[in-house]
Amino acid sequence: MAASTCDVFSFCVGVAGRARVSVEVRFVSSAKGKGLFATQLIRKGETIFVERPLVAAQFLWNALYRYRACDHCLRALEKAEENAQRLTGKPGQVLPHPELCTVRKDLHQNCPHCQVMYCSAECRLAATEQYHQVLCPGPSQDDPLHPLNKLQEAWRSIHYPPETASIMLMARMVATVKQAKDKDRWIRLFSQFCNKTANEEEEIVHKLLGDKFKGQLELLRRLFTEALYEEAVSQWFTPDGFRSLFALVGTNGQGIGTSSLSQWVHACDALELKPQDREQLDIFIDQLYKDIEAATGEFLNCEGSGLFVLQSCCNHSCVPNAETSFPENNFLLHVTALEDIKPGEEICISYLDCCQRERSRHSRHKILRENYLFVCSCPKCLAEADEPNVTSEEEEEEEEEEEGEPEDAELGDEMTDM
């Protein structure tokens, strides 16, 4: 949800191989806070901006289950064929056109002290310079008594998959401030994200941690303080400040998904093939995904979350005119126009996935109210204002199924396809 301060500032966003696109952040209202607006005509299909997160982190359960990703940019580290073998549970799975896989294992590097992996020397250096000096456990990487390992284990014991946030995103925020020469600059950057009242923050944390959230939150705060205390952001370690930090990540964290297999499939789609060869390849890929679904279910990607300054200014609409994606197989977020956007028009994304957007107005409002604490007034919701506040029988069945899942199953921005 967009931040609540009233600054107005413009960006000229350079996109490789494209003209520069201008957008402007404006104050919208006390309810919506900031919004992102076009300052020139943006055509359907055009990349509005590409953004690097201030911080990003892979989800802890995702990493534990051997979804191998760069510890900095979350680029998938497995080759497409290795990815397919693991996801299908078939060690002998072979992919045609292996030359289409873009993973470069010869470029991979690890931290010489704790052995976490990076996709390149550039990412290893970037992590070291920004936060990893503070977070590197060195030879204690596997020591369960190391303060960071105790914090991560506590988080995993509280926040089960499907994951929508990570305590390590908060840890990287603190570590970034710890390592920074200009600490105030980073504190200002992090302070741009959505501010909530104490009651709203409590609702968000309750949604993330469940019914026993107060005791769980205090345990996490204590372990977080033992591992990372930093005087420059001492307010983050108080009970109120930690809850605010938690709510900031829960509300503003953008899901990131990367996959070498998905990249390979997209490359296959772009091949120029004879009709018979195209049909055979499509049949193979369809069967591959059926095999993955049977073995792994919906957990296909290396998943994590990040904090993006511009993206966080994009408000929600049930009929969005833009969408987010990660086509570069790393944490670089692309926002693309779904239709022509006129100068002065607000750029809106959806906080709901495709299936949720097809539900009734009542169901959409229920999800948004519970997870983002606002009532949507987009054109679609206004047009359906006279509809009864009931869900269809099919939707009620889906909601009952979801209630049987962990409480946080719906929380977080839509995990965008590659």
XYZ file of C-alpha atoms in Angstrom:
418
model
C 0.000 0.000 0.000
C 1.320 3.448 -0.813
C 3.110 5.488 1.804
C 1.326 8.172 3.759
C 3.620 11.168 3.500
C 2.805 13.992 1.108
C 6.039 14.500 -0.802
C 5.696 15.065 -4.534
C 8.666 14.129 -6.665
C 9.322 13.054 -10.223
C 11.491 10.365 -11.749
C 12.861 9.945 -15.234
C 13.340 6.211 -15.425
C 15.810 4.988 -18.014
C 15.025 1.593 -19.482
C 17.663 -0.171 -21.564
C 16.836 0.024 -25.242
C 13.816 2.282 -24.682
C 12.979 5.945 -24.337
C 13.060 7.454 -20.874
C 9.686 7.255 -19.151
C 8.654 9.941 -16.674
C 6.538 9.170 -13.629
C 5.608 11.314 -10.659
C 4.846 10.450 -7.051
C 1.976 12.526 -5.661
C -0.044 12.643 -2.484
C -3.481 11.187 -3.259
C -5.443 11.214 -0.012
C -5.092 10.484 3.675
C -6.602 7.036 3.021
C -4.391 6.081 0.049
C -1.279 8.102 0.822
C 1.039 8.365 -2.173
C 0.327 7.294 -5.720
C 2.419 6.953 -8.873
C 1.300 8.941 -11.920
C 2.344 9.072 -15.570
C 3.717 12.399 -16.808
C 3.680 11.324 -20.460
C 1.731 8.887 -22.604
C 2.691 5.291 -21.860
C 1.719 2.721 -24.473
C 0.326 -0.731 -23.727
C 3.171 -3.221 -23.367
C 5.747 -0.539 -22.590
C 8.081 -0.989 -19.632
C 7.237 1.895 -17.308
C 10.251 1.393 -15.067
C 12.762 -1.175 -13.889
C 13.649 -1.000 -10.202
C 16.271 -2.524 -7.933
C 15.147 -3.160 -4.341
C 16.732 -1.409 -1.382
C 17.022 -4.857 0.189
C 15.810 -8.323 -0.767
C 15.994 -11.770 0.812
C 15.023 -15.309 -0.098
C 12.347 -16.912 2.067
C 13.886 -19.175 4.700
C 11.785 -22.281 4.056
C 12.329 -21.821 0.327
C 16.109 -21.891 0.823
C 15.901 -24.819 3.255
C 14.091 -26.892 0.633
C 17.028 -26.474 -1.786
C 15.629 -23.766 -4.034
C 19.090 -22.507 -4.909
C 19.234 -18.757 -5.497
C 21.880 -16.047 -5.429
C 22.026 -14.778 -1.860
C 21.949 -11.185 -3.133
C 19.850 -10.864 -6.300
C 17.850 -14.127 -5.965
C 18.847 -15.290 -9.465
C 18.136 -19.022 -9.777
C 21.435 -20.938 -9.628
C 20.300 -24.351 -10.892
C 20.467 -25.145 -14.572
C 17.025 -25.607 -16.105
C 17.499 -29.368 -16.387
C 18.630 -29.660 -12.748
C 15.620 -27.563 -11.766
C 13.287 -29.886 -13.706
C 14.882 -32.985 -12.169
C 14.419 -31.683 -8.621
C 10.871 -30.434 -9.132
C 9.674 -33.632 -10.845
C 11.616 -35.934 -8.528
C 13.070 -37.612 -11.628
C 16.904 -37.618 -11.601
C 16.941 -38.801 -15.216
C 14.735 -36.013 -16.577
C 16.286 -34.580 -19.750
C 15.306 -31.313 -21.394
C 15.551 -30.721 -25.141
C 17.396 -27.614 -26.321
C 19.717 -27.406 -23.272
C 21.570 -24.574 -25.022
C 18.615 -22.295 -24.153
C 19.456 -22.378 -20.441
C 21.136 -19.104 -19.455
C 22.585 -20.191 -16.086
C 26.354 -19.609 -16.013
C 27.803 -21.806 -13.281
C 31.322 -20.753 -14.218
C 30.473 -17.276 -12.883
C 29.118 -18.446 -9.527
C 31.066 -17.482 -6.411
C 30.618 -18.165 -2.728
C 31.475 -16.167 0.368
C 34.887 -17.526 1.429
C 33.839 -17.329 5.095
C 30.297 -18.772 5.242
C 29.998 -20.345 1.760
C 26.663 -18.743 0.780
C 26.410 -18.668 -3.011
C 26.213 -15.773 -5.432
C 25.548 -15.766 -9.164
C 28.560 -13.547 -9.855
C 31.487 -11.659 -8.385
C 29.431 -8.482 -8.765
C 26.677 -9.779 -6.488
C 29.155 -11.092 -3.921
C 30.859 -7.701 -3.805
C 27.545 -5.804 -3.666
C 26.328 -7.931 -0.741
C 29.632 -7.553 1.087
C 29.618 -3.798 0.687
C 25.985 -3.324 1.734
C 25.145 -5.807 4.525
C 26.940 -9.167 4.459
C 29.878 -8.176 6.650
C 27.403 -7.863 9.530
C 25.362 -10.958 8.648
C 28.153 -13.367 7.690
C 28.266 -16.123 10.346
C 31.658 -17.325 9.149
C 32.477 -20.882 10.253
C 29.383 -20.821 12.504
C 27.116 -21.138 9.470
C 25.700 -24.443 10.762
C 25.974 -23.717 14.486
C 22.417 -23.777 15.912
C 23.551 -21.563 18.805
C 24.719 -18.701 16.580
C 22.395 -15.713 17.224
C 21.354 -15.406 13.573
C 20.676 -19.134 13.290
C 18.537 -19.006 16.440
C 16.579 -16.102 14.930
C 16.037 -17.935 11.631
C 14.983 -21.160 13.339
C 12.494 -19.259 15.491
C 11.068 -17.628 12.366
C 10.696 -20.969 10.570
C 8.947 -22.448 13.607
C 6.417 -19.606 13.522
C 5.941 -18.793 9.832
C 5.285 -21.913 7.767
C 4.943 -22.063 3.966
C 3.445 -20.578 1.926
C 5.748 -17.749 2.950
C 4.885 -14.089 2.478
C 7.616 -12.343 4.478
C 11.052 -12.973 5.930
C 12.748 -11.932 9.138
C 15.945 -11.754 7.062
C 14.560 -8.828 5.074
C 14.412 -6.927 8.361
C 17.874 -8.216 9.284
C 19.291 -6.860 6.025
C 17.693 -3.485 6.733
C 19.505 -3.308 10.079
C 22.762 -4.657 8.641
C 22.647 -2.091 5.842
C 22.363 0.721 8.377
C 25.115 -0.837 10.518
C 27.568 -0.953 7.597
C 26.634 2.385 6.021
C 28.921 5.370 6.260
C 25.871 7.607 5.781
C 23.438 5.922 8.159
C 20.916 8.772 7.995
C 20.508 8.326 4.236
C 19.454 4.701 4.611
C 17.183 5.487 7.537
C 15.457 8.133 5.382
C 15.056 5.639 2.528
C 13.469 3.024 4.775
C 11.241 5.643 6.413
C 9.547 6.332 3.047
C 7.519 3.153 3.315
C 3.951 2.982 4.563
C 3.280 4.190 8.112
C 0.463 2.605 10.092
C -1.298 3.337 13.361
C -0.597 1.028 16.281
C -3.921 -0.770 15.813
C -3.306 -1.293 12.104
C 0.198 -2.583 12.753
C -1.149 -5.026 15.296
C -3.649 -6.363 12.748
C -0.898 -6.917 10.176
C 1.398 -8.679 12.648
C -1.504 -10.792 13.885
C -2.187 -11.835 10.285
C 1.452 -12.814 9.801
C 1.977 -14.676 13.066
C -1.456 -16.030 14.014
C -3.391 -16.055 17.272
C -0.350 -16.222 19.556
C 1.383 -13.343 17.800
C 2.169 -11.281 20.914
C 4.274 -13.991 22.528
C 5.821 -14.946 19.187
C 6.598 -11.337 18.353
C 8.333 -10.795 21.681
C 10.463 -13.926 21.141
C 11.480 -12.706 17.688
C 12.215 -9.208 19.023
C 14.456 -10.594 21.746
C 16.399 -12.809 19.312
C 16.520 -9.989 16.741
C 18.010 -7.659 19.376
C 20.576 -10.214 20.529
C 21.744 -10.786 16.960
C 21.621 -7.315 15.449
C 21.161 -4.408 17.863
C 22.171 -1.080 16.284
C 22.102 2.214 18.201
C 21.338 4.297 15.078
C 17.971 2.524 14.736
C 17.427 1.702 18.396
C 13.728 2.490 17.967
C 13.374 -0.612 15.745
C 14.241 -2.811 18.722
C 11.590 -1.504 21.119
C 8.295 -3.455 21.289
C 6.408 -0.715 19.388
C 9.225 -0.105 16.927
C 9.687 -3.800 16.162
C 5.973 -4.167 15.524
C 6.152 -1.168 13.163
C 9.133 -2.688 11.360
C 7.281 -5.975 11.070
C 4.199 -4.203 9.673
C 6.362 -2.251 7.210
C 7.748 -5.472 5.745
C 4.365 -7.195 5.841
C 2.633 -4.369 3.977
C 5.330 -3.239 1.548
C 7.296 -6.402 0.824
C 6.951 -7.290 -2.872
C 7.113 -10.983 -3.670
C 9.996 -12.004 -5.963
C 10.018 -15.223 -7.959
C 12.853 -16.541 -10.133
C 13.202 -19.771 -12.101
C 15.753 -21.085 -14.565
C 13.138 -23.554 -15.838
C 10.691 -20.746 -16.540
C 13.420 -18.900 -18.431
C 14.068 -22.020 -20.501
C 10.340 -22.401 -21.297
C 10.122 -18.782 -22.458
C 13.177 -19.336 -24.658
C 11.497 -22.444 -26.116
C 8.377 -20.395 -26.886
C 10.516 -17.990 -28.910
C 12.028 -20.742 -31.095
C 11.082 -20.825 -34.757
C 10.117 -24.457 -35.331
C 8.240 -26.535 -37.863
C 4.595 -27.060 -36.832
C 5.198 -30.729 -35.988
C 8.280 -29.919 -33.904
C 6.395 -27.107 -32.141
C 3.548 -29.448 -31.266
C 5.929 -32.067 -29.863
C 7.776 -29.485 -27.767
C 4.519 -28.034 -26.401
C 3.288 -31.520 -25.464
C 6.592 -32.202 -23.696
C 6.408 -28.954 -21.713
C 2.750 -29.517 -20.771
C 3.591 -32.982 -19.460
C 6.628 -31.625 -17.623
C 4.468 -29.165 -15.686
C 1.937 -31.914 -14.907
C 4.770 -34.021 -13.484
C 6.001 -31.056 -11.430
C 2.518 -30.356 -10.097
C 2.154 -33.983 -9.040
C 5.526 -34.014 -7.267
C 5.944 -30.470 -5.962
C 2.600 -28.704 -6.169
C 2.567 -24.943 -6.597
C 6.055 -24.217 -5.235
C 7.937 -23.791 -8.516
C 10.137 -20.750 -7.995
C 12.975 -19.502 -5.887
C 10.909 -17.097 -3.788
C 11.658 -14.123 -1.611
C 10.638 -10.523 -1.108
C 12.111 -7.067 -1.434
C 11.439 -3.434 -0.626
C 11.023 -1.266 -3.725
C 10.620 2.506 -3.306
C 8.760 3.246 -6.567
C 6.718 0.043 -6.653
C 5.533 0.681 -3.106
C 3.975 3.937 -4.339
C 1.730 2.042 -6.773
C -1.768 1.734 -5.345
C -4.110 -1.193 -5.913
C -6.879 -1.579 -8.462
C -9.019 -4.629 -9.223
C -8.651 -3.526 -12.864
C -4.945 -2.614 -12.918
C -3.368 -0.739 -15.807
C 0.110 -2.107 -14.983
C 1.688 -5.310 -13.714
C 4.931 -6.354 -12.050
C 7.244 -9.120 -13.238
C 10.837 -10.354 -12.923
C 11.817 -11.284 -16.502
C 15.573 -11.033 -15.884
C 15.513 -14.005 -13.481
C 16.711 -11.849 -10.586
C 15.384 -9.173 -8.215
C 15.067 -6.445 -10.876
C 11.368 -5.565 -10.911
C 9.753 -4.543 -14.208
C 6.478 -2.617 -14.189
C 4.735 -2.916 -17.561
C 1.654 -1.133 -18.911
C -1.374 -3.393 -19.491
C -3.102 -0.632 -21.470
C -2.382 2.875 -22.711
C -1.879 5.208 -19.742
C -2.501 8.924 -20.321
C -0.441 11.759 -18.811
C -1.750 12.495 -15.332
C -3.331 9.049 -14.961
C -2.479 6.998 -11.886
C -0.428 3.844 -12.435
C -2.095 1.009 -10.498
C -1.118 -2.608 -9.973
C -3.154 -5.342 -8.322
C -2.452 -6.721 -4.873
C -4.675 -9.696 -5.773
C -3.833 -12.599 -8.044
C -5.831 -13.356 -11.195
C -8.223 -15.765 -9.471
C -8.883 -13.386 -6.584
C -9.660 -10.547 -9.015
C -12.431 -12.656 -10.554
C -14.208 -13.070 -7.232
C -17.153 -10.968 -6.099
C -16.663 -7.433 -4.799
C -17.446 -8.675 -1.287
C -14.736 -11.364 -1.470
C -12.141 -8.985 -2.920
C -12.842 -6.441 -0.189
C -12.550 -9.122 2.468
C -9.064 -10.121 1.269
C -7.866 -6.515 0.910
C -9.314 -5.437 4.241
C -7.741 -8.352 6.108
C -4.336 -8.085 4.462
C -3.908 -4.410 3.542
C -6.426 -2.681 5.834
C -8.252 -0.635 3.203
C -11.519 -0.728 1.265
C -10.996 -0.614 -2.485
C -12.807 2.093 -4.468
C -11.448 1.264 -7.929
C -13.754 1.572 -10.977
C -14.664 -2.120 -10.837
C -15.611 -1.957 -7.154
C -17.627 1.227 -7.657
C -19.482 -0.330 -10.606
C -20.364 -3.348 -8.448
C -21.343 -1.291 -5.388
C -25.003 -2.371 -5.582
C -24.179 -6.075 -5.567
C -25.166 -7.969 -2.398
C -22.436 -8.475 0.184
C -22.391 -12.228 -0.220
C -20.019 -14.682 -1.816
C -20.979 -17.317 -4.335
C -21.183 -20.935 -3.205
C -17.987 -21.695 -5.127
C -16.146 -18.786 -3.501
C -17.334 -19.831 -0.055
C -15.888 -23.296 -0.637
C -12.567 -21.750 -1.709
C -12.529 -19.525 1.379
C -13.207 -22.521 3.613
C -10.250 -24.325 2.023
C -8.032 -21.264 2.550
C -9.101 -21.017 6.188
C -7.661 -24.498 6.605
C -4.277 -23.182 5.399
C -1.870 -21.048 7.455
C -3.429 -17.659 8.180
C -0.896 -15.811 6.079
C -1.560 -17.765 2.872
C -2.968 -14.766 1.029
C -0.782 -12.038 2.450
C 1.640 -10.131 0.268
C 1.711 -8.818 -3.257
C 0.991 -11.277 -6.024
C 3.959 -13.564 -6.678
C 4.487 -12.547 -10.260
C 5.135 -15.060 -12.995
C 8.448 -14.948 -14.779
